XYZ file of C-alpha atoms in Angstrom:
562
model
C 83.997 -16.194 4.249
C 83.880 -19.947 4.928
C 80.640 -20.271 2.959
C 82.196 -18.445 -0.011
C 85.245 -20.724 0.034
C 83.007 -23.776 0.273
C 80.944 -22.538 -2.659
C 84.063 -21.984 -4.789
C 85.410 -25.471 -4.042
C 82.101 -27.161 -4.827
C 81.627 -25.135 -8.006
C 85.088 -26.087 -9.261
C 84.262 -29.791 -9.005
C 81.198 -29.470 -11.235
C 81.278 -30.080 -14.978
C 80.979 -26.642 -16.658
C 77.830 -25.941 -18.675
C 78.168 -25.583 -22.456
C 76.220 -22.325 -22.660
C 76.747 -21.928 -26.421
C 75.105 -25.261 -27.193
C 72.454 -24.666 -24.531
C 71.574 -21.309 -26.083
C 71.010 -22.928 -29.475
C 69.001 -25.773 -27.957
C 66.596 -23.511 -26.052
C 66.001 -21.565 -29.282
C 64.568 -24.772 -30.715
C 62.437 -25.130 -27.553
C 61.036 -21.668 -28.321
C 60.073 -22.726 -31.850
C 58.187 -25.740 -30.479
C 56.085 -23.571 -28.180
C 55.534 -20.842 -30.749
C 54.476 -23.234 -33.516
C 52.192 -25.262 -31.226
C 50.199 -22.062 -30.638
C 48.765 -22.425 -34.146
C 46.603 -25.303 -32.928
C 44.609 -22.928 -30.715
C 43.264 -21.499 -33.976
C 43.322 -24.720 -35.990
C 41.169 -26.870 -33.671
C 38.151 -24.522 -33.480
C 38.569 -23.757 -37.186
C 38.216 -27.450 -38.050
C 35.220 -27.771 -35.748
C 33.417 -24.933 -37.545
C 34.585 -25.587 -41.083
C 34.003 -29.348 -41.142
C 30.909 -29.223 -38.856
C 32.454 -31.525 -36.256
C 31.091 -32.380 -32.832
C 33.210 -31.912 -29.712
C 34.564 -35.464 -29.729
C 35.512 -35.338 -33.407
C 37.394 -32.073 -32.882
C 39.315 -33.762 -30.056
C 40.662 -36.290 -32.569
C 43.280 -33.611 -33.305
C 44.708 -33.962 -29.792
C 44.343 -37.729 -29.939
C 46.335 -37.884 -33.203
C 49.002 -35.657 -31.660
C 49.497 -37.659 -28.447
C 49.261 -41.013 -30.210
C 52.082 -39.936 -32.526
C 54.372 -39.363 -29.548
C 53.685 -42.895 -28.357
C 54.055 -44.524 -31.774
C 57.175 -42.515 -32.614
C 58.970 -43.381 -29.397
C 57.895 -47.038 -29.714
C 59.331 -47.114 -33.238
C 62.653 -45.709 -32.038
C 62.849 -48.347 -29.339
C 61.905 -51.174 -31.719
C 64.712 -50.127 -34.083
C 67.214 -50.145 -31.247
C 65.983 -53.470 -29.953
C 66.279 -55.256 -33.289
C 69.331 -53.349 -34.545
C 71.328 -53.556 -31.347
C 72.090 -49.821 -31.390
C 69.922 -46.921 -30.327
C 68.991 -44.812 -33.374
C 69.272 -41.507 -31.484
C 72.605 -42.639 -30.038
C 73.782 -43.645 -33.543
C 72.800 -40.331 -35.124
C 73.736 -38.252 -32.110
C 71.555 -35.756 -30.269
C 72.307 -32.920 -32.710
C 71.514 -34.790 -35.903
C 68.425 -36.414 -34.342
C 66.957 -32.995 -33.527
C 67.713 -31.768 -37.074
C 66.045 -34.844 -38.615
C 63.073 -34.447 -36.269
C 62.580 -30.826 -37.306
C 62.754 -31.725 -40.993
C 60.270 -34.561 -40.439
C 57.900 -32.082 -38.789
C 58.348 -29.831 -41.834
C 57.119 -32.732 -43.985
C 54.082 -32.900 -41.706
C 53.418 -29.204 -42.309
C 53.613 -29.884 -46.060
C 51.130 -32.737 -45.650
C 48.841 -30.324 -43.812
C 48.959 -27.906 -46.747
C 48.092 -30.694 -49.189
C 45.198 -31.819 -46.959
C 43.851 -28.272 -46.659
C 43.941 -27.922 -50.457
C 42.103 -31.255 -50.739
C 39.574 -30.075 -48.135
C 39.871 -33.291 -46.088
C 39.835 -33.418 -42.288
C 41.310 -36.944 -42.138
C 44.232 -35.737 -44.230
C 44.818 -32.921 -41.754
C 44.916 -35.459 -38.938
C 47.592 -37.372 -40.862
C 49.570 -34.165 -41.282
C 49.390 -33.390 -37.566
C 50.379 -36.980 -36.804
C 53.525 -36.562 -38.926
C 54.349 -33.243 -37.245
C 54.066 -34.899 -33.837
C 56.198 -37.854 -34.957
C 58.940 -35.321 -35.613
C 58.351 -33.832 -32.172
C 58.734 -37.317 -30.678
C 62.193 -37.702 -32.211
C 63.190 -34.158 -31.228
C 62.142 -34.516 -27.618
C 63.661 -37.973 -27.248
C 67.003 -36.368 -28.101
C 66.540 -32.906 -26.589
C 65.772 -33.842 -22.981
C 68.893 -35.977 -22.294
C 70.918 -33.607 -24.518
C 70.083 -30.673 -22.244
C 71.044 -32.730 -19.195
C 74.343 -33.787 -20.831
C 75.436 -30.189 -21.546
C 76.845 -29.758 -18.058
C 76.947 -31.326 -14.627
C 74.171 -33.881 -13.908
C 73.304 -32.014 -10.704
C 72.195 -28.988 -12.739
C 70.493 -30.993 -15.493
C 67.028 -30.269 -14.117
C 67.691 -26.528 -14.318
C 68.748 -26.740 -17.967
C 65.605 -28.677 -18.894
C 63.646 -26.069 -16.919
C 65.298 -23.325 -18.953
C 64.206 -24.996 -22.177
C 60.708 -25.474 -20.783
C 60.551 -21.840 -19.718
C 61.538 -20.622 -23.178
C 59.037 -23.075 -24.679
C 56.282 -21.663 -22.447
C 57.201 -18.122 -23.468
C 56.788 -19.134 -27.114
C 53.406 -20.650 -26.285
C 52.368 -17.491 -24.422
C 53.123 -15.023 -27.226
C 52.375 -17.446 -30.068
C 48.554 -17.057 -30.051
C 48.915 -13.264 -30.145
C 51.249 -13.364 -33.155
C 49.132 -15.987 -34.954
C 45.955 -13.964 -34.356
C 47.672 -10.858 -35.723
C 48.868 -12.741 -38.810
C 45.514 -14.365 -39.594
C 42.993 -11.788 -38.403
C 44.982 -8.552 -38.373
C 44.290 -7.979 -34.678
C 45.688 -9.020 -31.291
C 42.251 -8.846 -29.667
C 40.518 -12.008 -28.481
C 39.448 -14.050 -31.505
C 35.743 -14.825 -31.608
C 34.003 -17.966 -32.887
C 32.552 -15.922 -35.741
C 36.019 -14.847 -36.855
C 37.287 -18.423 -36.729
C 34.260 -19.689 -38.664
C 34.838 -17.048 -41.354
C 38.515 -17.913 -41.736
C 39.247 -19.075 -45.270
C 41.384 -22.058 -46.227
C 43.854 -19.758 -47.948
C 45.014 -18.223 -44.673
C 45.337 -21.655 -43.078
C 47.626 -22.635 -45.950
C 49.689 -19.506 -45.305
C 49.843 -20.412 -41.593
C 51.243 -23.889 -42.179
C 53.567 -22.666 -44.910
C 55.091 -20.374 -42.291
C 55.102 -23.228 -39.758
C 56.978 -25.461 -42.189
C 59.419 -22.652 -42.896
C 60.093 -22.207 -39.188
C 60.794 -25.931 -38.845
C 63.321 -25.771 -41.687
C 64.885 -22.591 -40.270
C 65.238 -24.192 -36.832
C 66.842 -27.278 -38.410
C 69.331 -25.081 -40.277
C 70.122 -23.103 -37.138
C 70.866 -26.280 -35.225
C 72.789 -27.967 -38.041
C 75.159 -25.064 -38.669
C 75.705 -24.179 -34.999
C 79.380 -25.041 -34.472
C 79.182 -24.881 -30.681
C 76.633 -27.708 -30.543
C 78.364 -31.101 -30.035
C 77.237 -34.120 -32.038
C 76.214 -36.024 -28.904
C 76.863 -39.425 -30.465
C 76.774 -42.472 -28.175
C 78.966 -45.243 -29.578
C 78.032 -47.928 -27.066
C 75.792 -50.720 -28.274
C 72.830 -51.638 -26.116
C 71.776 -55.177 -25.404
C 68.557 -56.326 -27.039
C 65.446 -55.654 -24.994
C 63.043 -58.089 -26.627
C 61.026 -58.646 -23.458
C 60.376 -54.924 -23.105
C 59.474 -54.667 -26.799
C 57.030 -57.585 -26.674
C 55.423 -56.171 -23.540
C 54.948 -52.778 -25.200
C 53.530 -54.354 -28.364
C 51.037 -56.350 -26.281
C 50.200 -53.229 -24.290
C 49.618 -51.324 -27.550
C 47.275 -54.043 -28.789
C 45.306 -53.981 -25.546
C 45.054 -50.179 -25.719
C 43.568 -50.460 -29.207
C 41.024 -52.936 -27.845
C 40.126 -50.546 -25.024
C 39.862 -47.469 -27.254
C 37.776 -49.135 -30.007
C 34.473 -49.259 -28.038
C 34.941 -45.660 -26.897
C 35.278 -44.412 -30.463
C 32.544 -46.629 -31.909
C 30.139 -45.550 -29.144
C 30.264 -41.978 -30.398
C 28.318 -43.041 -33.458
C 25.315 -43.368 -31.149
C 22.934 -40.423 -31.462
C 22.052 -39.242 -27.953
C 20.305 -36.056 -29.059
C 16.859 -37.197 -27.944
C 18.003 -39.853 -25.474
C 16.685 -40.031 -21.926
C 18.780 -39.029 -18.924
C 19.173 -42.683 -17.935
C 20.363 -43.611 -21.442
C 22.949 -40.821 -21.403
C 24.199 -41.896 -17.960
C 24.431 -45.501 -19.139
C 26.472 -44.487 -22.186
C 28.792 -42.296 -20.097
C 29.372 -45.173 -17.675
C 30.069 -47.481 -20.627
C 32.683 -45.116 -22.059
C 34.244 -44.511 -18.647
C 34.609 -48.264 -18.122
C 36.702 -48.695 -21.273
C 38.788 -45.599 -20.581
C 39.582 -46.924 -17.106
C 40.506 -50.186 -18.803
C 43.051 -48.303 -20.950
C 44.484 -46.731 -17.806
C 44.699 -50.176 -16.203
C 46.598 -51.546 -19.219
C 49.296 -48.895 -18.817
C 49.564 -49.112 -15.022
C 49.587 -52.889 -14.734
C 51.775 -53.284 -17.830
C 54.484 -51.102 -16.311
C 54.197 -52.737 -12.891
C 54.502 -56.164 -14.548
C 57.651 -54.999 -16.353
C 59.132 -53.704 -13.116
C 58.473 -56.923 -11.197
C 59.633 -59.179 -14.042
C 62.848 -57.212 -14.604
C 63.601 -57.354 -10.873
C 63.536 -61.164 -11.032
C 65.537 -61.477 -14.268
C 66.884 -58.306 -15.919
C 68.071 -59.907 -19.164
C 65.993 -58.807 -22.146
C 64.384 -55.806 -20.434
C 66.967 -53.189 -21.471
C 66.424 -49.858 -19.724
C 63.325 -51.280 -18.041
C 65.514 -53.260 -15.696
C 66.018 -49.976 -13.843
C 63.099 -49.423 -11.445
C 63.603 -45.646 -11.448
C 62.912 -45.654 -15.206
C 59.774 -47.809 -15.030
C 58.277 -45.837 -12.147
C 59.355 -42.668 -13.975
C 57.457 -43.785 -17.089
C 54.303 -44.000 -15.001
C 55.170 -40.624 -13.452
C 55.476 -38.961 -16.892
C 52.198 -40.616 -17.937
C 50.472 -39.240 -14.832
C 52.155 -35.828 -15.039
C 51.200 -35.130 -18.672
C 47.724 -36.479 -17.977
C 47.091 -34.260 -14.963
C 48.555 -31.164 -16.627
C 46.258 -31.539 -19.642
C 43.254 -32.702 -17.589
C 43.221 -29.672 -15.291
C 43.347 -27.254 -18.223
C 40.956 -29.185 -20.484
C 38.218 -29.333 -17.849
C 38.756 -25.827 -16.471
C 36.324 -24.100 -18.850
C 33.511 -26.456 -17.851
C 34.253 -25.939 -14.141
C 34.055 -22.151 -14.508
C 30.576 -22.472 -16.026
C 29.236 -23.486 -12.603
C 27.359 -20.706 -10.807
C 29.470 -21.408 -7.713
C 32.583 -20.627 -9.784
C 31.172 -17.470 -11.365
C 29.020 -18.924 -14.153
C 31.532 -17.801 -16.786
C 30.924 -18.346 -20.462
C 33.706 -19.286 -22.878
C 34.938 -15.737 -23.533
C 34.880 -14.923 -19.804
C 36.788 -18.096 -18.930
C 39.627 -17.384 -21.384
C 41.713 -15.225 -18.966
C 41.620 -17.998 -16.373
C 42.652 -20.659 -18.870
C 45.439 -18.334 -20.053
C 46.629 -17.916 -16.463
C 46.625 -21.689 -15.909
C 48.910 -22.299 -18.889
C 50.878 -19.176 -18.035
C 51.498 -20.648 -14.588
C 53.646 -23.268 -16.278
C 55.846 -20.486 -17.640
C 56.074 -18.838 -14.214
C 57.381 -21.999 -12.582
C 59.726 -22.931 -15.396
C 61.301 -19.493 -15.467
C 61.911 -19.722 -11.736
C 63.388 -23.201 -12.073
C 65.671 -22.072 -14.896
C 67.551 -19.639 -12.646
C 69.828 -22.409 -11.372
C 71.035 -23.133 -14.914
C 73.278 -20.053 -14.709
C 76.453 -19.486 -12.748
C 75.274 -17.252 -9.924
C 76.148 -16.617 -6.316
C 73.768 -17.842 -3.630
C 72.531 -14.306 -2.991
C 71.914 -13.448 -6.635
C 70.202 -16.762 -7.278
C 67.867 -16.242 -4.325
C 67.006 -12.743 -5.524
C 66.293 -13.949 -9.060
C 64.137 -16.829 -7.811
C 61.995 -14.163 -6.154
C 62.030 -11.589 -8.951
C 61.785 -13.815 -12.067
C 58.422 -15.467 -11.202
C 56.938 -12.053 -10.442
C 58.203 -10.723 -13.795
C 56.711 -13.761 -15.564
C 53.391 -13.166 -13.783
C 53.370 -9.530 -14.946
C 54.201 -10.582 -18.522
C 51.237 -12.971 -18.579
C 48.944 -10.230 -17.295
C 50.355 -7.766 -19.829
C 50.235 -10.038 -22.870
C 46.640 -11.080 -22.217
C 45.582 -7.520 -21.437
C 46.968 -6.467 -24.826
C 44.991 -9.371 -26.315
C 41.807 -7.761 -24.991
C 41.112 -9.853 -21.895
C 40.096 -8.505 -18.481
C 42.812 -9.789 -16.105
C 41.761 -7.788 -13.021
C 40.064 -10.775 -11.290
C 43.451 -12.532 -11.365
C 45.576 -9.849 -9.727
C 45.420 -11.571 -6.328
C 46.679 -14.797 -7.881
C 50.075 -13.320 -7.089
C 49.713 -14.826 -3.598
C 49.763 -18.295 -5.174
C 52.938 -17.299 -7.030
C 54.483 -16.214 -3.721
C 53.695 -19.649 -2.237
C 55.488 -21.204 -5.200
C 58.520 -18.963 -4.616
C 58.663 -20.197 -1.018
C 58.399 -23.791 -2.247
C 61.367 -23.239 -4.566
C 63.400 -21.917 -1.653
C 62.738 -24.997 0.463
C 63.372 -27.385 -2.458
C 67.092 -26.384 -2.514
C 67.481 -27.401 -6.188
C 67.117 -31.085 -5.311
C 64.973 -32.823 -7.964
C 63.437 -35.421 -5.612
C 62.708 -32.872 -2.890
C 61.322 -30.422 -5.457
C 59.011 -33.058 -6.914
C 57.838 -34.092 -3.441
C 57.081 -30.521 -2.328
C 55.222 -29.600 -5.495
C 53.430 -32.941 -5.574
C 52.120 -32.380 -2.048
C 51.186 -28.788 -2.897
C 49.255 -30.147 -5.883
C 47.360 -32.580 -3.649
C 46.443 -29.782 -1.224
C 45.460 -27.385 -4.031
C 43.179 -29.890 -5.745
C 41.515 -30.891 -2.457
C 40.859 -27.226 -1.726
C 39.439 -26.884 -5.240
C 37.025 -29.756 -4.701
C 35.854 -28.468 -1.300
C 35.550 -24.719 -1.912
C 34.064 -22.429 -4.549
C 34.413 -18.842 -5.759
C 37.794 -17.136 -5.942
C 39.501 -19.504 -3.486
C 38.375 -22.607 -5.351
C 39.279 -21.069 -8.716
C 42.739 -20.007 -7.585
C 43.323 -23.455 -6.065
C 42.599 -25.198 -9.368
C 44.648 -22.659 -11.326
C 47.627 -23.217 -9.026
C 47.785 -26.748 -10.376
C 49.694 -25.129 -13.242
C 52.284 -23.765 -10.810
C 52.656 -27.242 -9.294
C 52.977 -28.951 -12.690
C 55.441 -26.408 -14.065
C 58.541 -27.843 -12.423
C 57.690 -31.547 -12.602
C 58.740 -32.663 -16.087
C 62.478 -31.950 -15.681
C 62.502 -33.414 -12.154
C 60.845 -36.644 -13.293
C 63.011 -36.881 -16.411
C 66.276 -36.252 -14.563
C 65.508 -38.744 -11.795
C 64.227 -41.406 -14.208
C 67.329 -41.539 -16.433
C 69.830 -41.155 -13.567
C 72.298 -44.038 -13.586
C 71.101 -45.503 -16.912
C 74.452 -45.008 -18.690
C 74.323 -46.500 -22.194
C 70.563 -46.969 -21.803
C 69.942 -43.226 -21.460
C 68.488 -42.568 -24.923
C 66.472 -45.792 -24.790
C 65.074 -44.698 -21.442
C 64.359 -41.259 -22.899
C 62.308 -42.870 -25.680
C 60.319 -44.804 -23.069
C 59.592 -41.598 -21.173
C 58.513 -39.702 -24.295
C 56.236 -42.642 -25.096
C 54.358 -41.988 -21.881
C 53.153 -38.588 -23.094
C 50.260 -40.867 -24.035
C 48.883 -39.978 -20.593
C 47.611 -36.741 -22.139
C 45.266 -38.817 -24.288
C 43.881 -41.060 -21.517
C 43.631 -39.224 -18.189
C 41.796 -36.070 -19.459
C 38.901 -38.010 -21.051
C 38.685 -40.143 -17.890
C 38.179 -36.994 -15.839
C 35.735 -35.667 -18.437
C 33.656 -38.851 -18.356
C 33.787 -38.945 -14.556
C 32.392 -35.399 -14.609
C 29.492 -36.657 -16.735
C 28.789 -39.435 -14.212
C 29.133 -37.346 -11.013
C 29.924 -33.623 -11.508
C 32.754 -31.471 -12.823
C 34.006 -30.197 -9.453
C 34.265 -33.644 -7.872
C 35.995 -34.939 -11.010
C 39.048 -33.013 -9.782
C 39.707 -35.863 -7.372
C 41.449 -37.420 -10.389
C 44.223 -34.757 -10.204
C 44.410 -35.370 -6.437
C 45.291 -39.019 -7.083
C 47.748 -38.051 -9.844
C 49.629 -35.549 -7.677
C 49.637 -38.136 -4.895
C 51.461 -40.640 -7.112
C 53.994 -38.006 -8.167
C 54.769 -37.285 -4.498
C 55.142 -41.040 -3.921
C 57.515 -41.331 -6.893
C 59.682 -38.554 -5.443
C 60.117 -40.538 -2.221
C 60.527 -43.933 -3.906
C 63.062 -42.859 -6.530
C 65.323 -41.284 -3.917
C 65.521 -44.607 -2.109
C 66.069 -46.525 -5.359
C 68.938 -44.305 -6.509
C 70.551 -44.437 -3.082
C 70.592 -48.251 -3.192
C 72.238 -48.102 -6.630
C 74.867 -45.664 -5.341
C 73.605 -42.987 -7.737
C 73.416 -39.559 -6.141
C 73.812 -36.099 -7.618
C 71.563 -34.182 -5.246
C 74.305 -33.604 -2.710
C 76.088 -31.321 -5.157
C 72.890 -29.720 -6.322
C 71.942 -28.747 -2.811
C 74.777 -26.265 -2.406
C 72.867 -23.639 -4.359
C 76.120 -22.204 -5.626
C 77.006 -21.106 -9.112
C 77.118 -23.786 -11.754
């Protein structure tokens, strides 16, 4: 009785969630995931059609992640020179609408490039699409947090992420059905035989979905404008630091790209090792530019905060590095998984045999995000606990079912349910506290990756796959903690965080090159280090926010209805 009264009192003090606006927002999240699924067909298609090597085909991902960085940097530069944040000036709602329409222009550019039969033009089109995504996500993340009490902000971002993952999960099936007339696993031969006409149809539909999503959001009356009237002080020091950092990144990337002109077809083993070491050196240099650049900003802002804008907040700077590391480790684990499974000690699986495992890794993100989204709804403690047990199991079954329908053998992954059960227990002990959640899952990630580097077979495979379960909950935790207490700098800080999606373009190739130098299994020590930093950030940010008098975890820990 006392617990029920306590729950009612605490719930009444929380800001109510705007479920109408949240429902519209997560619909847009679904479109992002669904549309992104088209790339799973587009990348191998380009590789076959334009006769690209593996590195050249990866330019698609590089163009995508670079656009996030450039887009967010452009938003910040405008705010720094104009004295008012562009997203804050437009409002969250209008910014998302403009971002969707900009992505639609990118889809149109893709159609033009396909008609012109030019791969570079397609890269430009994808770059424009991703620029729109950069604007959308810069607005959408803080918007979701603002649609209710700050203590439940992580859960609302989780809900959006869960819906996004669902779109990504069913997207490849729908795209395969539309292009090939079948939901069965698409073969390389089918992709190679795909004509340009169907690709044009694909991106015409993609552009239409962008426009439809923009219209849905624009005409939704329940969605507030989300305009921030406050002007922000100029952050010239932060801007100059980022411009310098961008220049240094270009310097570091140039040798890596130019080195791929070298023909190593008939090269000796020593020559190949020398080239791999050369490329790894420059990639590590790019990583150093980001790490030391952000640490320099943090130390400089601590001495004199004027001119650093949102970067004067240490939680934001350390959070930028956390987002960089998080996106990097999430992509790196999945990108290198196929190569790991080729090892005899991991089953010696070829590409078609590895597909179910890769699908389960990315599906693990959906499992965790669905579980984390439970707290976004007004539920009693008992009902919430039950759903946090049931929902991940339902998500696991959906992943098995969808991929079974797609023609994949999922039987070897049935026992992966024990990893899901461990995640359910971790959610219970996290008590909806973002810092505690990030710490628990960061430590679980460290343990899982160490197990993956030291064991083989089913145990080693499951350990690496569970990295997806660990990553699933991290983005909203990092984002919520990083912008806590930023006030009028919230959208500026959001742009900085979106900028750090760049980690997906640096950390994965570092692990790939390390695998060339040593071996693929031991290259997974890179994720160990990444998860270690994320656990450190969870501890450090809690202390930082406490010193600033910023705390919303005490209300989040009640577990009551929100």
